[in-house]
CSV table of C-alpha atoms in Angstrom, one decimal:
chain,number,residue,atom,x,y,z
A,484,MET,CA,95.7,-43.1,-74.1
A,485,PRO,CA,95.8,-41.5,-70.6
A,486,ARG,CA,99.3,-41.2,-69.1
A,487,ALA,CA,100.1,-43.6,-66.3
A,488,LEU,CA,100.1,-42.1,-62.8
A,489,PRO,CA,103.3,-42.0,-60.8
A,490,ALA,CA,103.3,-44.7,-58.1
A,491,PRO,CA,101.3,-43.5,-55.0
A,492,SER,CA,104.4,-44.2,-52.9
A,493,LEU,CA,106.2,-41.4,-54.8
A,494,TRP,CA,103.5,-38.8,-54.2
A,495,PRO,CA,104.2,-36.2,-51.5
A,496,TYR,CA,103.1,-37.5,-48.1
A,497,SER,CA,100.3,-34.9,-47.8
A,498,LEU,CA,98.8,-36.0,-51.1
A,499,ARG,CA,98.9,-39.7,-50.3
A,500,ASN,CA,97.0,-39.1,-47.1
A,501,ARG,CA,94.4,-36.6,-48.3
A,502,PRO,CA,91.8,-38.2,-50.8
A,503,CYS,CA,90.6,-34.8,-52.2
A,504,GLN,CA,94.2,-33.9,-53.1
A,505,ARG,CA,94.8,-37.3,-54.7
A,506,ALA,CA,91.7,-36.9,-56.8
A,507,ARG,CA,92.8,-33.4,-57.9
A,508,LEU,CA,96.2,-34.7,-58.8
A,509,GLN,CA,94.6,-37.5,-60.9
A,510,THR,CA,92.3,-35.1,-62.6
A,511,ARG,CA,95.2,-32.8,-63.5
A,512,ILE,CA,97.4,-35.6,-64.8
A,513,LEU,CA,94.6,-37.1,-66.9
A,514,GLY,CA,94.1,-33.8,-68.7
A,515,ARG,CA,90.6,-33.0,-67.4
A,516,GLU,CA,91.6,-29.4,-66.5
A,517,THR,CA,92.4,-26.8,-69.1
A,518,MET,CA,95.7,-25.8,-67.3
A,519,ALA,CA,98.9,-27.1,-69.0
A,520,LEU,CA,101.0,-29.7,-67.3
A,521,VAL,CA,104.7,-29.9,-67.6
A,522,PRO,CA,106.1,-33.4,-67.9
A,523,VAL,CA,108.4,-34.3,-65.0
A,524,SER,CA,110.8,-37.1,-65.0
A,525,ARG,CA,110.9,-39.6,-62.2
A,526,ARG,CA,114.4,-38.4,-61.2
A,527,ALA,CA,113.3,-34.7,-61.2
A,528,PHE,CA,110.2,-35.6,-59.3
A,529,LEU,CA,112.2,-37.4,-56.6
A,530,ARG,CA,114.7,-34.5,-56.5
A,531,SER,CA,111.9,-31.9,-56.1
A,532,SER,CA,110.2,-34.1,-53.5
A,533,THR,CA,113.4,-34.4,-51.5
A,534,GLY,CA,113.7,-30.6,-51.6
A,535,VAL,CA,110.2,-30.1,-50.4
A,536,THR,CA,110.7,-32.7,-47.6
A,537,ALA,CA,113.9,-31.0,-46.6
A,538,GLY,CA,112.0,-27.7,-46.5
A,539,PHE,CA,109.4,-29.3,-44.2
A,540,VAL,CA,112.1,-30.6,-41.9
A,541,LEU,CA,114.0,-27.3,-41.7
A,542,SER,CA,111.0,-25.0,-41.4
A,543,PRO,CA,110.3,-25.7,-37.7
A,544,ALA,CA,114.0,-25.0,-36.9
A,545,ILE,CA,113.9,-21.8,-38.8
A,546,ILE,CA,110.6,-20.8,-37.1
A,547,GLY,CA,112.0,-21.8,-33.7
A,548,ARG,CA,115.0,-19.5,-34.2
A,549,ALA,CA,112.8,-16.6,-35.2
A,550,GLU,CA,110.5,-17.1,-32.2
A,551,ALA,CA,113.5,-17.4,-29.9
A,552,ALA,CA,114.6,-13.9,-30.9
A,553,THR,CA,111.7,-12.4,-28.7
A,554,LEU,CA,110.8,-13.9,-25.4
A,555,LYS,CA,107.1,-13.3,-24.7
A,556,LEU,CA,106.0,-13.1,-21.1
A,557,LYS,CA,102.5,-12.6,-19.5
A,558,CYS,CA,102.1,-10.3,-16.5
A,559,SER,CA,99.0,-10.3,-14.4
A,560,SER,CA,97.4,-7.8,-12.0
A,561,SER,CA,94.1,-7.7,-10.3
A,562,LEU,CA,93.9,-3.9,-10.2
A,563,PRO,CA,92.5,-1.7,-13.0
A,564,ASN,CA,94.6,-0.4,-15.9
A,565,ASP,CA,95.3,2.9,-14.2
A,566,PRO,CA,98.8,4.3,-14.9
A,567,LYS,CA,98.9,6.4,-11.8
A,568,PHE,CA,97.0,4.8,-8.9
A,569,ALA,CA,97.2,1.0,-9.8
A,570,ASN,CA,100.4,-0.6,-8.7
A,571,GLY,CA,100.3,-3.3,-11.3
A,572,ARG,CA,100.2,-0.9,-14.2
A,573,VAL,CA,102.8,1.4,-12.7
A,574,TYR,CA,105.2,-1.5,-12.2
A,575,TYR,CA,104.6,-2.8,-15.7
A,576,ASP,CA,105.3,0.7,-17.2
A,577,ASN,CA,108.5,0.8,-15.2
A,578,LEU,CA,109.5,-2.7,-16.2
A,579,VAL,CA,109.1,-1.9,-19.9
A,580,LYS,CA,111.1,1.3,-19.5
A,581,ASN,CA,114.0,-0.5,-17.7
A,582,LEU,CA,114.0,-3.3,-20.2
A,583,LYS,CA,114.6,-0.8,-23.0
A,584,GLY,CA,117.2,0.9,-20.8
A,585,ASN,CA,119.0,-2.4,-20.5
A,586,GLY,CA,118.9,-2.9,-24.3
A,587,LEU,CA,116.3,-5.7,-24.1
A,588,GLY,CA,113.3,-3.9,-25.6
A,589,GLU,CA,113.4,-6.1,-28.7
A,590,GLN,CA,114.3,-9.3,-26.9
A,591,VAL,CA,111.7,-9.4,-24.2
A,592,GLU,CA,108.1,-8.6,-24.8
A,593,VAL,CA,105.8,-8.4,-21.8
A,594,ALA,CA,102.1,-8.5,-22.3
A,595,PHE,CA,100.1,-6.9,-19.4
A,596,PHE,CA,96.8,-8.2,-18.2
A,597,PRO,CA,95.1,-6.0,-15.6
A,598,ASP,CA,91.7,-6.1,-13.9
A,599,ASN,CA,91.7,-9.9,-13.4
A,600,GLN,CA,91.7,-10.6,-17.1
A,601,LEU,CA,93.6,-13.9,-16.5
A,602,GLY,CA,91.4,-14.9,-13.5
A,603,GLN,CA,91.0,-14.2,-9.8
A,604,GLU,CA,94.3,-13.8,-7.9
A,605,ILE,CA,94.1,-17.3,-6.2
A,606,ASP,CA,93.8,-18.8,-9.7
A,607,VAL,CA,96.6,-16.6,-11.1
A,608,ILE,CA,99.1,-17.4,-8.3
A,609,ASN,CA,98.5,-21.1,-9.0
A,610,SER,CA,99.1,-20.5,-12.7
A,611,VAL,CA,102.4,-18.8,-11.9
A,612,LYS,CA,103.3,-21.9,-9.8
A,613,LEU,CA,102.6,-24.1,-12.8
A,614,GLY,CA,104.4,-21.9,-15.3
A,615,VAL,CA,101.3,-21.0,-17.2
A,616,ILE,CA,101.6,-17.3,-16.3
A,617,ASP,CA,105.1,-15.8,-16.0
A,618,LEU,CA,104.7,-12.7,-13.8
A,619,MET,CA,102.2,-11.5,-11.2
A,620,VAL,CA,102.2,-8.2,-9.4
A,621,SER,CA,100.3,-8.5,-6.1
A,622,GLY,CA,100.6,-8.2,-2.4
A,623,SER,CA,102.5,-10.9,-0.4
A,624,SER,CA,99.2,-11.9,1.2
A,625,ILE,CA,97.9,-14.0,-1.8
A,626,SER,CA,100.9,-16.4,-1.7
A,627,ALA,CA,100.3,-17.2,1.9
A,628,ASN,CA,97.6,-19.5,0.6
A,629,LEU,CA,100.4,-21.6,-0.9
A,630,VAL,CA,103.1,-21.2,1.7
A,631,PRO,CA,101.7,-20.2,5.1
A,632,LEU,CA,105.0,-18.7,6.3
A,633,VAL,CA,104.5,-15.8,3.9
A,634,GLY,CA,101.5,-14.8,6.2
A,635,THR,CA,104.1,-13.4,8.6
A,636,TYR,CA,104.0,-10.2,6.7
A,637,ASP,CA,100.2,-10.0,7.2
A,638,LEU,CA,100.4,-9.8,11.0
A,639,GLY,CA,98.5,-6.8,12.2
A,640,PHE,CA,100.6,-3.7,13.1
A,641,LEU,CA,103.9,-5.6,12.4
A,642,PHE,CA,105.5,-2.9,10.3
A,643,SER,CA,105.5,0.8,11.2
A,644,SER,CA,106.1,2.2,7.7
A,645,PHE,CA,107.2,1.2,4.2
A,646,PRO,CA,110.7,2.6,4.6
A,647,GLN,CA,111.1,0.6,7.8
A,648,GLN,CA,109.9,-2.5,5.9
A,649,THR,CA,112.6,-2.0,3.2
A,650,LYS,CA,115.3,-1.7,5.9
A,651,ALA,CA,114.1,-4.8,7.6
A,652,PHE,CA,114.1,-6.7,4.3
A,653,ASP,CA,117.6,-5.5,3.6
A,654,ALA,CA,118.6,-6.7,7.1
A,655,GLY,CA,117.5,-10.3,6.3
A,656,ALA,CA,113.7,-10.4,6.9
A,657,ALA,CA,113.0,-11.2,3.2
A,658,LYS,CA,115.2,-14.1,2.4
A,659,PRO,CA,113.6,-16.8,4.6
A,660,ILE,CA,110.2,-16.0,3.0
A,661,GLU,CA,111.6,-16.0,-0.5
A,662,ASP,CA,113.3,-19.3,0.1
A,663,ALA,CA,110.2,-20.9,1.5
A,664,LEU,CA,108.0,-19.7,-1.4
A,665,LEU,CA,110.5,-21.0,-4.0
A,666,LYS,CA,110.8,-24.4,-2.2
A,667,GLY,CA,107.1,-24.8,-1.5
A,668,SER,CA,105.5,-23.5,-4.7
A,669,ASN,CA,108.2,-23.0,-7.4
A,670,ILE,CA,107.6,-19.3,-7.4
A,671,ARG,CA,110.4,-16.7,-7.1
A,672,ILE,CA,110.0,-13.2,-5.7
A,673,ILE,CA,112.3,-11.3,-8.0
A,674,ALA,CA,111.7,-7.9,-6.4
A,675,TRP,CA,109.8,-6.1,-3.6
A,676,ALA,CA,107.9,-2.9,-4.0
A,677,TYR,CA,105.2,-1.2,-1.9
A,678,ASN,CA,101.4,-1.3,-2.1
A,679,PHE,CA,100.5,2.4,-2.6
A,680,GLY,CA,99.8,3.1,1.1
A,681,SER,CA,99.0,1.2,4.2
A,682,ARG,CA,95.7,-0.8,4.5
A,683,SER,CA,92.9,0.9,6.4
A,684,VAL,CA,89.2,0.3,6.8
A,685,PHE,CA,86.8,1.8,4.2
A,686,ALA,CA,83.2,1.5,5.2
A,687,LYS,CA,79.6,2.7,4.8
A,688,LYS,CA,79.6,4.2,8.3
A,689,PRO,CA,82.2,6.0,10.4
A,690,VAL,CA,84.7,3.8,12.3
A,691,LYS,CA,86.8,5.3,15.2
A,692,THR,CA,87.0,2.5,17.7
A,693,PRO,CA,86.8,-1.3,17.7
A,694,GLU,CA,83.3,-1.0,18.9
A,695,ASP,CA,82.3,0.8,15.7
A,696,LEU,CA,83.5,-2.2,13.7
A,697,ALA,CA,81.4,-4.7,15.6
A,698,GLY,CA,79.1,-6.6,13.2
A,699,LEU,CA,80.3,-4.8,10.1
A,700,LYS,CA,81.0,-7.2,7.2
A,701,ILE,CA,84.5,-6.1,6.1
A,702,ARG,CA,86.0,-7.7,3.0
A,703,THR,CA,89.5,-9.2,3.6
A,704,LEU,CA,91.9,-11.0,1.4
A,705,PRO,CA,91.3,-14.8,1.2
A,706,ASN,CA,94.1,-15.2,3.7
A,707,PRO,CA,93.6,-16.6,7.2
A,708,VAL,CA,96.1,-14.2,8.9
A,709,ILE,CA,94.7,-10.9,7.6
A,710,THR,CA,91.2,-12.3,8.2
A,711,GLU,CA,92.1,-13.0,11.8
A,712,CYS,CA,93.6,-9.5,12.1
A,713,LEU,CA,90.3,-7.8,11.1
A,714,ARG,CA,88.3,-10.2,13.3
A,715,LEU,CA,90.5,-9.2,16.3
A,716,MET,CA,89.9,-5.5,15.4
A,717,GLY,CA,86.2,-6.1,15.8
A,718,ALA,CA,84.9,-6.7,12.3
A,719,ALA,CA,82.9,-9.6,10.8
A,720,ALA,CA,85.8,-10.4,8.6
A,721,THR,CA,84.6,-11.6,5.2
A,722,PRO,CA,87.1,-13.2,2.7
A,723,LEU,CA,86.3,-12.4,-0.9
A,724,ALA,CA,88.1,-12.3,-4.2
A,725,PHE,CA,89.1,-8.8,-5.3
A,726,GLY,CA,87.1,-8.9,-8.5
A,727,GLU,CA,83.8,-9.4,-6.5
A,728,ILE,CA,84.2,-6.5,-4.1
A,729,TYR,CA,82.4,-3.7,-6.0
A,730,THR,CA,79.2,-5.7,-6.7
A,731,ALA,CA,79.2,-7.1,-3.2
A,732,LEU,CA,79.3,-3.5,-1.8
A,733,GLN,CA,76.5,-2.5,-4.1
A,734,ALA,CA,74.3,-5.4,-3.1
A,735,GLY,CA,74.9,-4.9,0.6
A,736,VAL,CA,76.7,-8.2,1.0
A,737,LEU,CA,79.6,-6.2,2.3
A,738,ASP,CA,79.7,-3.1,4.6
A,739,GLY,CA,83.2,-2.2,3.6
A,740,LEU,CA,86.7,-3.4,2.9
A,741,GLU,CA,90.3,-2.8,4.0
A,742,HIS,CA,92.8,-1.5,1.4
A,743,ASP,CA,95.1,1.3,0.5
A,744,PRO,CA,93.9,4.7,-0.8
A,745,PRO,CA,95.1,4.5,-4.4
A,746,THR,CA,93.4,1.1,-4.9
A,747,ILE,CA,90.1,2.4,-3.5
A,748,LEU,CA,90.3,5.3,-5.8
A,749,ALA,CA,91.4,3.4,-8.9
A,750,SER,CA,88.7,0.7,-8.3
A,751,LYS,CA,86.0,3.4,-7.7
A,752,PHE,CA,84.9,1.9,-4.4
A,753,TYR,CA,84.1,5.4,-3.3
A,754,GLU,CA,80.9,5.0,-5.3
A,755,THR,CA,79.6,2.5,-2.8
A,756,ALA,CA,81.0,3.7,0.6
A,757,LYS,CA,82.0,7.1,2.0
A,758,PHE,CA,84.0,6.7,5.2
A,759,TYR,CA,87.7,5.9,5.4
A,760,ALA,CA,89.2,5.2,8.9
A,761,LEU,CA,93.0,5.4,8.9
A,762,THR,CA,93.6,2.3,11.0
A,763,GLN,CA,96.9,1.6,9.0
A,764,HIS,CA,96.9,-1.9,10.4
A,765,ASN,CA,99.0,-3.4,7.6
A,766,PHE,CA,101.8,-2.2,5.5
A,767,SER,CA,101.5,-4.9,2.9
A,768,PRO,CA,104.6,-5.5,0.7
A,769,LEU,CA,104.1,-5.7,-3.0
A,770,ALA,CA,105.7,-8.8,-4.5
A,771,ILE,CA,106.8,-9.3,-8.1
A,772,TYR,CA,106.1,-13.0,-8.5
A,773,PHE,CA,108.0,-14.9,-11.2
A,774,SER,CA,107.5,-18.5,-12.3
A,775,ASP,CA,110.5,-20.7,-11.6
A,776,ALA,CA,109.7,-22.6,-14.8
A,777,THR,CA,110.1,-19.3,-16.8
A,778,PHE,CA,113.2,-18.5,-14.9
A,779,ASN,CA,114.8,-21.8,-15.8
A,780,ARG,CA,114.0,-21.7,-19.5
A,781,MET,CA,115.5,-18.2,-20.0
A,782,ASP,CA,118.9,-17.8,-21.5
A,783,PRO,CA,121.3,-16.9,-18.6
A,784,LYS,CA,122.5,-13.8,-20.3
A,785,LEU,CA,119.0,-12.6,-21.1
A,786,ARG,CA,117.9,-13.6,-17.6
A,787,GLU,CA,120.5,-11.4,-15.9
A,788,GLY,CA,119.5,-8.3,-17.8
A,789,PHE,CA,115.8,-9.1,-17.2
A,790,LEU,CA,116.2,-9.5,-13.5
A,791,ASP,CA,118.2,-6.3,-13.3
A,792,ALA,CA,115.4,-4.4,-15.1
A,793,ALA,CA,112.8,-6.0,-12.8
A,794,LYS,CA,114.6,-4.8,-9.6
A,795,LYS,CA,115.0,-1.3,-11.0
A,796,ALA,CA,111.3,-1.2,-11.9
A,797,ALA,CA,110.5,-2.2,-8.3
A,798,ALA,CA,112.6,0.7,-6.9
A,799,ASP,CA,110.9,3.1,-9.3
A,800,THR,CA,107.5,1.8,-8.2
A,801,ARG,CA,108.4,2.2,-4.5
A,802,THR,CA,109.2,5.9,-5.1
A,803,HIS,CA,105.9,6.4,-7.0
A,804,GLY,CA,103.9,4.6,-4.3
A,805,LEU,CA,105.2,6.9,-1.5
A,806,ALA,CA,104.3,10.0,-3.4
A,807,VAL,CA,100.9,8.9,-4.6
A,808,GLU,CA,99.2,7.9,-1.3
A,809,LYS,CA,98.6,11.5,-0.1
A,810,GLU,CA,97.4,12.5,-3.6
A,811,ALA,CA,94.9,9.6,-3.6
A,812,LEU,CA,93.6,10.6,-0.1
A,813,ALA,CA,93.0,14.1,-1.4
A,814,ALA,CA,91.2,12.8,-4.4
A,815,LEU,CA,89.0,10.6,-2.3
A,816,THR,CA,88.0,13.6,-0.2
A,817,GLU,CA,87.0,15.4,-3.4
A,818,LYS,CA,84.8,12.4,-4.3
A,819,GLY,CA,82.9,13.0,-1.0
A,820,VAL,CA,84.8,10.5,1.2
A,821,THR,CA,85.3,11.4,4.8
A,822,VAL,CA,88.9,10.5,5.7
A,823,ALA,CA,89.4,10.4,9.5
A,824,GLU,CA,91.9,9.4,12.2
A,825,CYS,CA,90.9,6.7,14.6
A,826,ASP,CA,92.0,5.2,17.9
A,827,ARG,CA,94.9,3.1,16.4
A,828,GLU,CA,96.2,2.2,19.8
A,829,ALA,CA,92.9,0.6,20.8
A,830,PHE,CA,93.0,-1.5,17.6
A,831,LYS,CA,96.7,-2.3,18.0
A,832,LYS,CA,96.1,-3.5,21.6
A,833,ARG,CA,93.3,-5.9,20.5
A,834,VAL,CA,95.5,-7.4,17.7
A,835,ALA,CA,98.6,-7.8,19.8
A,836,PRO,CA,98.0,-11.5,20.7
A,837,GLN,CA,98.0,-12.5,17.1
A,838,THR,CA,101.8,-12.3,16.6
A,839,GLU,CA,102.6,-14.4,19.6
A,840,ASN,CA,100.1,-17.0,18.6
A,841,PHE,CA,101.5,-17.1,15.1
A,842,ILE,CA,105.0,-17.7,16.4
A,843,LYS,CA,103.8,-20.6,18.5
A,844,ALA,CA,102.1,-22.1,15.5
A,845,ARG,CA,105.1,-21.4,13.2
A,846,PRO,CA,108.3,-21.1,15.2
A,847,GLU,CA,110.3,-20.5,11.9
A,848,SER,CA,108.6,-17.1,11.7
A,849,LYS,CA,110.3,-15.8,14.9
A,850,ALA,CA,113.6,-14.9,13.3
A,851,VAL,CA,111.8,-12.9,10.6
A,852,ILE,CA,109.6,-11.1,13.2
A,853,ASP,CA,112.6,-10.3,15.4
A,854,ILE,CA,114.4,-8.7,12.6
A,855,ILE,CA,111.4,-6.6,11.7
A,856,ARG,CA,110.8,-5.5,15.3
A,857,SER,CA,114.4,-4.6,15.8
A,858,THR,CA,114.6,-2.4,12.7
A,859,GLN,CA,114.0,1.3,13.0
A,860,ALA,CA,112.5,3.4,10.3
């Protein structure tokens, strides 16, 4: 006679709810397989089931503790994965170095995604806002799309140099912008660095005066302030995502762009245009964006060490940026690019009304602009 089956209510939950497993259990108990079965008493069965169930209950907690040992963060950059001329990769390398220096190398794991791997910058900055992406290394300009006050830093010819910018930030020109971004978009700026050189005009024809820019389609960031700056300089300013620049230059959709020398070199834009006019119309600060959601879920002790490493990495990146600009200009010359001075005063004069109009539209920017203007390099 076949042995009676244990009551289905006593079977493990997964077997009660999976017909194929129930059939297999029935087959094995009825002796239709050649493997030997060991008789199990009801008490032993219940005891073993309780143990298994307890294991199922405890496993997530155990796994959770194991995962908590290493905090995994995602860091995005639109620039190529160039360890010398791309500010995102340089910052990432410095961050990893300083995390190890602070004894956090095993506790914080930062995955780096260069070259728009996580999406175009406007999508990434929104993902940082939502907490989907933890870190983003980019100029301040992109966040002006979320909080317009950040556009203060994009005003043409506002800064005279990067060292002057740092002094102005230390004097109080950074905090109102940081506070506005945190309040308006749940994004923290945990450190400031430099883009690797001031932004100048790179085009398919020589540019020395505003008249030379007339009618040229020059790519700008998707940012109204910097677009207005290029328009006042004389260009047909054309907002476009960074990842689309190269093909647009190739196709003739663009006549040029405005950016810093290392970025032009790292992105190989010299393959599509050959004239670089040193307008130096914008010393764009490099921001290290950090999701407030990530900030709040970090253990306070771990967070303190992480933020310290992030600030040290920014300082290292600033030093690197100042040194590498001249090297990038020399390398562009070797690639056949004509690097030339231009009539900066003529461009500056044409852009001058922009700042006063911006203050009228956003009175809260005046205090920031006054600090910047009063700060000497």
